XYZ file of C-alpha atoms in Angstrom:
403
model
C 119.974 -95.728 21.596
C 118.458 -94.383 24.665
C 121.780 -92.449 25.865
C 120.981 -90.898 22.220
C 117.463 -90.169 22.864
C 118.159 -88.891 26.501
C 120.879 -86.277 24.518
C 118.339 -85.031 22.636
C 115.417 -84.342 24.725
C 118.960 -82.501 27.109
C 119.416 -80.514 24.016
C 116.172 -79.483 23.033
C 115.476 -78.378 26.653
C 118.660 -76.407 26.443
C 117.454 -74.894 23.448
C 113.912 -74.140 24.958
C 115.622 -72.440 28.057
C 117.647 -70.368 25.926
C 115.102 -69.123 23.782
C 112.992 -68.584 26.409
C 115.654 -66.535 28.034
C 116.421 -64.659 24.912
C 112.308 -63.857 24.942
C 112.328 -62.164 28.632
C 115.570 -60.241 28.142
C 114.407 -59.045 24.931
C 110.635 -58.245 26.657
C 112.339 -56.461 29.347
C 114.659 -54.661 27.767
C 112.388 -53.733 25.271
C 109.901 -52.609 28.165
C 112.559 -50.373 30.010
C 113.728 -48.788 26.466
C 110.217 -47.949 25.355
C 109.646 -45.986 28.540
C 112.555 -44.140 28.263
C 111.419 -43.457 24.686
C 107.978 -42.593 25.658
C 109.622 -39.771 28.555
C 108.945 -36.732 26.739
C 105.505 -37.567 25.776
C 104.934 -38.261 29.297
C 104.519 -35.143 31.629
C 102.064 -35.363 33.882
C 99.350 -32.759 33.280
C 97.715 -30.813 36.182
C 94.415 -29.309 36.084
C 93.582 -25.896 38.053
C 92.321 -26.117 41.191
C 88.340 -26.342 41.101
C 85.072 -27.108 43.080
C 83.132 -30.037 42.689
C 80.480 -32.439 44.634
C 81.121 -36.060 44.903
C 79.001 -38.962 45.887
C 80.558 -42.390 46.839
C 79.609 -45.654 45.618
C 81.022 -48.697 46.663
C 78.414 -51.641 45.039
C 77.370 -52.356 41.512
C 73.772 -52.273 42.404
C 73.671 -48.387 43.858
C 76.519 -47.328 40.946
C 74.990 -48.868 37.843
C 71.335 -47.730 38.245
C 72.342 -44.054 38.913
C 75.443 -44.755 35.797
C 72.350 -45.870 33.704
C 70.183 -43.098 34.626
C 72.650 -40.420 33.721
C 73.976 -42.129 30.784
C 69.785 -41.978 30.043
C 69.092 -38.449 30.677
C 71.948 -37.204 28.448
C 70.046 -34.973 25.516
C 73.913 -33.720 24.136
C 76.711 -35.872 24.566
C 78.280 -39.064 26.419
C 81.970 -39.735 26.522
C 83.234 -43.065 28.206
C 86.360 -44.288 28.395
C 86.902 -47.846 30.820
C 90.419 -49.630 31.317
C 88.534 -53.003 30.427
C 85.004 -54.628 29.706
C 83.667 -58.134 30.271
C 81.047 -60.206 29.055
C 77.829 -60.982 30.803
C 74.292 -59.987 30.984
C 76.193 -56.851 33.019
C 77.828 -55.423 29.379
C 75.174 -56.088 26.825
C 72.253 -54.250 29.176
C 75.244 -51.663 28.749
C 75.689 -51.489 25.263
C 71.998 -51.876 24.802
C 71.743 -48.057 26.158
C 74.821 -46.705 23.779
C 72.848 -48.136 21.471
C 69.672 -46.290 22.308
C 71.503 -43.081 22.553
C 73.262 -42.877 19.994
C 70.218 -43.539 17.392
C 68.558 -40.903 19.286
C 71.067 -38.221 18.170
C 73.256 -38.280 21.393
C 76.827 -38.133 20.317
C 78.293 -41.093 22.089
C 82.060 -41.672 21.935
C 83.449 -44.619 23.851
C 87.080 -45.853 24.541
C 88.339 -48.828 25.926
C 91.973 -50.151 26.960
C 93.267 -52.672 24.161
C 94.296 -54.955 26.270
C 91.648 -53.997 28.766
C 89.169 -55.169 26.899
C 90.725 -58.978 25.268
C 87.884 -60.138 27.212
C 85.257 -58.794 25.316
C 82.904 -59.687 22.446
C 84.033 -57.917 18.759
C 80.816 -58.466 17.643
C 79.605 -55.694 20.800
C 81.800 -52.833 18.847
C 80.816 -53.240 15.544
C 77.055 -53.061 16.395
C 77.867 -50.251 18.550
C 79.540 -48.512 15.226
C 76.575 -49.858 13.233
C 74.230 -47.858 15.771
C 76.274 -44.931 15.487
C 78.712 -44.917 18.847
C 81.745 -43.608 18.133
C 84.742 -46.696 19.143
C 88.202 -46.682 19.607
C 91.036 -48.936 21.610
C 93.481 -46.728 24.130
C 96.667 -47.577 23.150
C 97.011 -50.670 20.214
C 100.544 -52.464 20.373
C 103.114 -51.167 18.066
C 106.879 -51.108 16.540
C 109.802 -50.426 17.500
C 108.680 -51.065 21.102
C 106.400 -53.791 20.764
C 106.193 -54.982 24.286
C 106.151 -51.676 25.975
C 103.136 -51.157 23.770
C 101.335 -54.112 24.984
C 102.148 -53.516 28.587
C 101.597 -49.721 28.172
C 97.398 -49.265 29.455
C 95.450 -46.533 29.749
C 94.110 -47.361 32.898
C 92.061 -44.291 33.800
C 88.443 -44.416 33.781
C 86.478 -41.329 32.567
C 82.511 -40.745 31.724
C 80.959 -37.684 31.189
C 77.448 -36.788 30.477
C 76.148 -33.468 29.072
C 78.792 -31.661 30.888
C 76.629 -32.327 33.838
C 77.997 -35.522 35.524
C 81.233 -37.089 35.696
C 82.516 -40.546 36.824
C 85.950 -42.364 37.852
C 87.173 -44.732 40.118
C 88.022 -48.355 40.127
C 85.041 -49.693 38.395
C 84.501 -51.146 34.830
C 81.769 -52.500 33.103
C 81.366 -56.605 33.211
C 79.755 -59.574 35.388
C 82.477 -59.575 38.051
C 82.130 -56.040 38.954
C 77.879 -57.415 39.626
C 78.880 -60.128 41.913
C 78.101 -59.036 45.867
C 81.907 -59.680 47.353
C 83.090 -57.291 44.595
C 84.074 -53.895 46.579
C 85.517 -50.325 44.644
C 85.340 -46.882 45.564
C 83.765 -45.061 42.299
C 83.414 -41.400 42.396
C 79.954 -39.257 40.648
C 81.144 -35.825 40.218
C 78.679 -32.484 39.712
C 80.944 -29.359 39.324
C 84.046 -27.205 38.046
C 85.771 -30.359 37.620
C 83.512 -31.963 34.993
C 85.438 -29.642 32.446
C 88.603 -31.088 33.151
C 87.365 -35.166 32.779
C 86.472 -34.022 29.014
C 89.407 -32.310 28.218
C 91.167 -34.917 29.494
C 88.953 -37.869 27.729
C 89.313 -35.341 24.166
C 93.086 -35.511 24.484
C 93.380 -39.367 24.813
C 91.212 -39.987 21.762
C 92.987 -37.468 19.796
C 96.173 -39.517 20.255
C 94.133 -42.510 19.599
C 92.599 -41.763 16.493
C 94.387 -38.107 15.449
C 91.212 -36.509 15.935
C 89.246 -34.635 18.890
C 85.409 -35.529 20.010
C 83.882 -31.719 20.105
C 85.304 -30.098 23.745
C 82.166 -28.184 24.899
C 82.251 -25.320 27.553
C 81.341 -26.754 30.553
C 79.910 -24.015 32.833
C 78.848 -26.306 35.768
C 78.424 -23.911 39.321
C 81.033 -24.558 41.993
C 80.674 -27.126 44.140
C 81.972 -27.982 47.711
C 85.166 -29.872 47.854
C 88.515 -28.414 46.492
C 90.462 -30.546 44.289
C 92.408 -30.792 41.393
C 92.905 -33.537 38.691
C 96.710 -34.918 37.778
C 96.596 -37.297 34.748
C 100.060 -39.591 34.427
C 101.084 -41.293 31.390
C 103.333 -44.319 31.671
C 103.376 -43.741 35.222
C 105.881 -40.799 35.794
C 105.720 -39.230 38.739
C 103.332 -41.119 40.593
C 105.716 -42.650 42.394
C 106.931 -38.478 43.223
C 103.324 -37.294 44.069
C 102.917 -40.173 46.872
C 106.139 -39.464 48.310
C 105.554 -36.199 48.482
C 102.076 -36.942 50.060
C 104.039 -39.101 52.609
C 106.669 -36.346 53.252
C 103.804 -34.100 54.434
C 101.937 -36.055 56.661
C 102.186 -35.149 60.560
C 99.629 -37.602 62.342
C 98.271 -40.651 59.817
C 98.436 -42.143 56.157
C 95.937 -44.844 54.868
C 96.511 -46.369 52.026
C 93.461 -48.418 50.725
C 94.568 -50.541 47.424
C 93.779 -53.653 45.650
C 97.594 -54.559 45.380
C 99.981 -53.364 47.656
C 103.247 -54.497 45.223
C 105.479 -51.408 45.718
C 108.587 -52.710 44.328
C 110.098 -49.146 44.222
C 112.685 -48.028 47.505
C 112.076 -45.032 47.568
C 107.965 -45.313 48.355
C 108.910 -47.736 51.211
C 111.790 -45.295 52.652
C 109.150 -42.327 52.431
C 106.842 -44.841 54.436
C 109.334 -45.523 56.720
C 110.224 -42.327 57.678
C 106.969 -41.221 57.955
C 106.811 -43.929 60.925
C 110.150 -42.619 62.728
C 108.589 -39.425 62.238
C 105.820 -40.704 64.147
C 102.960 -40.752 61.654
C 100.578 -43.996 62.324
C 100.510 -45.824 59.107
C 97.656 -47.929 58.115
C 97.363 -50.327 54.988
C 94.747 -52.255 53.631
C 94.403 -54.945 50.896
C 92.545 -57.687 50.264
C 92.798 -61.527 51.149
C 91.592 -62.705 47.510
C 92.826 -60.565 44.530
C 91.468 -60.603 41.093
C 94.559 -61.875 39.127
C 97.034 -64.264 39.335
C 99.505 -64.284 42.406
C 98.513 -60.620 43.075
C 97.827 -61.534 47.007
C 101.370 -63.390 46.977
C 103.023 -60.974 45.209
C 102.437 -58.374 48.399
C 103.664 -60.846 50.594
C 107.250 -59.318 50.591
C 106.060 -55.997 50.996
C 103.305 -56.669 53.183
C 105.897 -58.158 55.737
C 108.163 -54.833 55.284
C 105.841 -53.042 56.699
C 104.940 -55.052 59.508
C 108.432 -55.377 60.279
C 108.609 -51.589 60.318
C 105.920 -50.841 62.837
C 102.848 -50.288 60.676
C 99.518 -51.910 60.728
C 97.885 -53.828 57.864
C 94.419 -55.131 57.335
C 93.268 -57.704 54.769
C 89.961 -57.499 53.425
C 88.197 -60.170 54.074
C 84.287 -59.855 52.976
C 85.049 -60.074 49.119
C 87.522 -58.430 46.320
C 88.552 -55.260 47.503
C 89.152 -52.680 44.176
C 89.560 -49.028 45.607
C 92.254 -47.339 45.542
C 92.855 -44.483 48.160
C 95.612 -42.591 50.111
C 94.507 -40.466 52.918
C 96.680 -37.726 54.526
C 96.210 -36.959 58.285
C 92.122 -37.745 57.778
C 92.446 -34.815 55.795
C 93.207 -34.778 52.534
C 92.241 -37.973 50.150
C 94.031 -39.064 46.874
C 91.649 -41.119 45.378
C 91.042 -42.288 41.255
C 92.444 -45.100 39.228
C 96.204 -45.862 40.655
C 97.240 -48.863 42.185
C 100.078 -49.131 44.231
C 101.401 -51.687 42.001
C 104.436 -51.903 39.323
C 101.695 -51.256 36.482
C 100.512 -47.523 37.387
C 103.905 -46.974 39.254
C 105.465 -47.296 36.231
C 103.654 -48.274 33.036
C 100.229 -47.280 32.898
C 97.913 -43.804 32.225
C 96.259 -43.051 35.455
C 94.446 -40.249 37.344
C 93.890 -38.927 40.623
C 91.699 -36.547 42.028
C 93.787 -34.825 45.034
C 90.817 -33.265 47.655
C 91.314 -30.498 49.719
C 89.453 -31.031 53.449
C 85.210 -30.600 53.254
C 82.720 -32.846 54.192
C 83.031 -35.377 51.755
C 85.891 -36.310 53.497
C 84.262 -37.356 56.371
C 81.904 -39.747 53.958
C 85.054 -41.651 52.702
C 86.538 -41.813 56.830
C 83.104 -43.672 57.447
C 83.493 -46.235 54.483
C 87.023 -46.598 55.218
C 86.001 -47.599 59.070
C 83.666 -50.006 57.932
C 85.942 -51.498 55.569
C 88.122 -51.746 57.970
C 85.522 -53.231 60.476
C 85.201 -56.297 57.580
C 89.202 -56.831 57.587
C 91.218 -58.457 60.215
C 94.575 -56.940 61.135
C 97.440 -58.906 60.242
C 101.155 -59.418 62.335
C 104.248 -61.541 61.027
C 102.495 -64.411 62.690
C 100.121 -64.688 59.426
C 103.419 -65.798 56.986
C 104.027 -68.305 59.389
C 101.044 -70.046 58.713
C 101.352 -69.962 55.187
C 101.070 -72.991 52.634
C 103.562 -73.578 50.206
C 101.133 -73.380 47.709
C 101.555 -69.418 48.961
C 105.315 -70.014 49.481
C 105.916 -71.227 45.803
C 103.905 -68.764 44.340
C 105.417 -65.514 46.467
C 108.750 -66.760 45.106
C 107.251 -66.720 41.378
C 105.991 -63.224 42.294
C 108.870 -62.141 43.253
C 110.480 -62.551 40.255
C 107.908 -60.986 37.814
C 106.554 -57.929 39.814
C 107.660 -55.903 37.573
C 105.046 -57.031 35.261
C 102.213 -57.189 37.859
């Protein structure tokens, strides 16, 4: 009787190991066949070269209040799209001023990530419709590639306002983003560029919901710093675009990111040769990530580059959430890509590619202070790991594809 009872617990296990390995080849096969479907849909678009003023914010409590007051001001039109929103005090003062807009006679259209936004309250979007905000999800799962289309994310952030004002960076809208330790580099924009967020934002809600929020002429004055917008979908070519970045670097690269999970050769040869070249190389991340295994996950590659000659830093004074390259203390890359499997490879980002001005110099003087609040790391640290860490950069290991 129990040699009977043992056989069958053996064989249901057996069974629930090879369903469950049926699942995962089926999930990643479906993933890597819906990108290869989505290819031609996928070309990165690039903007013309404009001029544009930027401020900096780093906290939710200088952001916000100037978000609010521009989001306030607008007499036309405000368009906001956000990879995710959370619950909280944080989101319904938020709402609260859609709201208000919209029943004055502002046209307010707002987008947000499907999966992005699992987090949120349903209730919050059909009081937003009942007000008169215009709502819609980026990207809703669908056949034949189910999975791709639930890992697919429009991950870019947009907000425009009047044509006037523009916003994107690493910030959403929700509690955590409140809390003091949380750290992001968001970007206000005044300028030529403003013209190119709304086309852009227009275009993803037209493939959203078939139809196009008006596109207004913009006819903003020129601003100060060069740049030009490149929008990915699915993540081609961002993996090119940093390479190339790396490739034309003659004295320093920084790369500021929230996950450093590269799991692509040819970034970490373009790194590397970049340091036989002779090009200091300079990474930061952060010692506590926002999801699951993320820190553990760059263990792998953290050590790489260690091992290679570079220096890291881990942020150590709360959640670090920028994300940032910087060529020769020159030229920033700086918008909504991680350096992660997700935007290498799955997502819809953007990034803002600056020319040299001043504002440059405002984003070296963050960047030294944020380095100030990290300590740098050698191969020393993995010795002292715990195997709590140990078990869980093997688990990473195998599902960084997915993170």
């Amino acid at each position: 009787m129990i040699k009977k009872c043992i056989y069958t617990v053996l064989w249901a296990l057996g069974m629930f190991l090879l369903f469950l390995a049926l699942l995962l080849t089926w999930i990643h096969h479906d993933i890597r066949k819906g990108r290869e479907a989505a290819k031609d849909d996928s070309s990165p678009v690039i903007y013309p070269l404009r001029q544009s003023n930027f401020e900096l914010f780093t906290e939710w409590d200088t952001f916000y209040p100037q978000f609010a007051r521009d989001i306030e001001q607008a007499k036309e039109y405000v368009y906001i799209h956000f990879f995710s929103i959370g619950s909280g005090e944080a989101s319904d003062q938020y709402f609260d001023l859609l709201k208000k807009k919209a029943k004055e006679g502002v046209q307010v259209y707002y987008s947000v990530d499907r999966a992005g936004s699992l987090k949120g309250n349903r209730a919050w979007f059909k009081k937003l419709e009942e007000a008169g905000v215009h709502v819609t999800y980026s990207n809703d799962p669908h056949f034949p590639h189910i999975w791709y289309t639930i890992q697919h994310r429009n991950h870019r952030r947009i907000a425009i306002m009047d044509g006037k004002v523009a916003y994107t960076g690493g910030m959403n809208v929700g509690e955590k983003y409140t809390k003091s330790s949380w750290h992001d580099y968001q970007l206000r924009m005044t300028g030529e560029g403003i013209q190119d967020f709304e086309k852009q934002f227009c275009h993803d809600w037209k493939i959203n919901t078939g139809e196009s929020p008006p596109l207004h002429t913009v006819r903003a004055s020129a601003g100060v710093t060069p740049h030009y917008l490149k929008s990915y979908s699915s993540g081609y070519e961002v993996v090119n675009d940093l390479i190339q970045a790396f490739h034309s670097a003659k004295e320093d690269i920084l790369i500021a990111t929230p996950y450093f999970i590269p799991d692509n050769e040819d970034f970490m040869d373009a790194l590397k040769k970049a340091k036989k070249r002779g090009v200091e190389i300079t990474i930061m991340w952060p010692k506590h990530s926002d999801g699951l295994m993320l820190t553990q996950a760059a263990y792998p590659f953290v050590k790489e580059a260690l091992k290679n000659g570079m220096n890291v830093y881990q942020y150590e004074k709360g959640i670090f959430h920028g994300k940032l390259v910087l060529i020769d203390r020159k030229y920033p890359l700086i918008g909504t890509v991680n350096i992660d499997s997700r935007s290498l490879r799955l997502n819809d980002e953007m990034t803002l590619f600056m020319d040299d001005s001043p504002f440059t110099d405002r984003i070296i003087n963050q960047v030294e202070r944020d380095l100030d609040d990290s300590s740098k790391i050698t191969l020393d640290y993995f010795k002292k790991l715990s195997t709590k860490d140990k078990i869980l950069m093997k688990i990473a290991k195998c599902v960084d594809y997915y993170l």
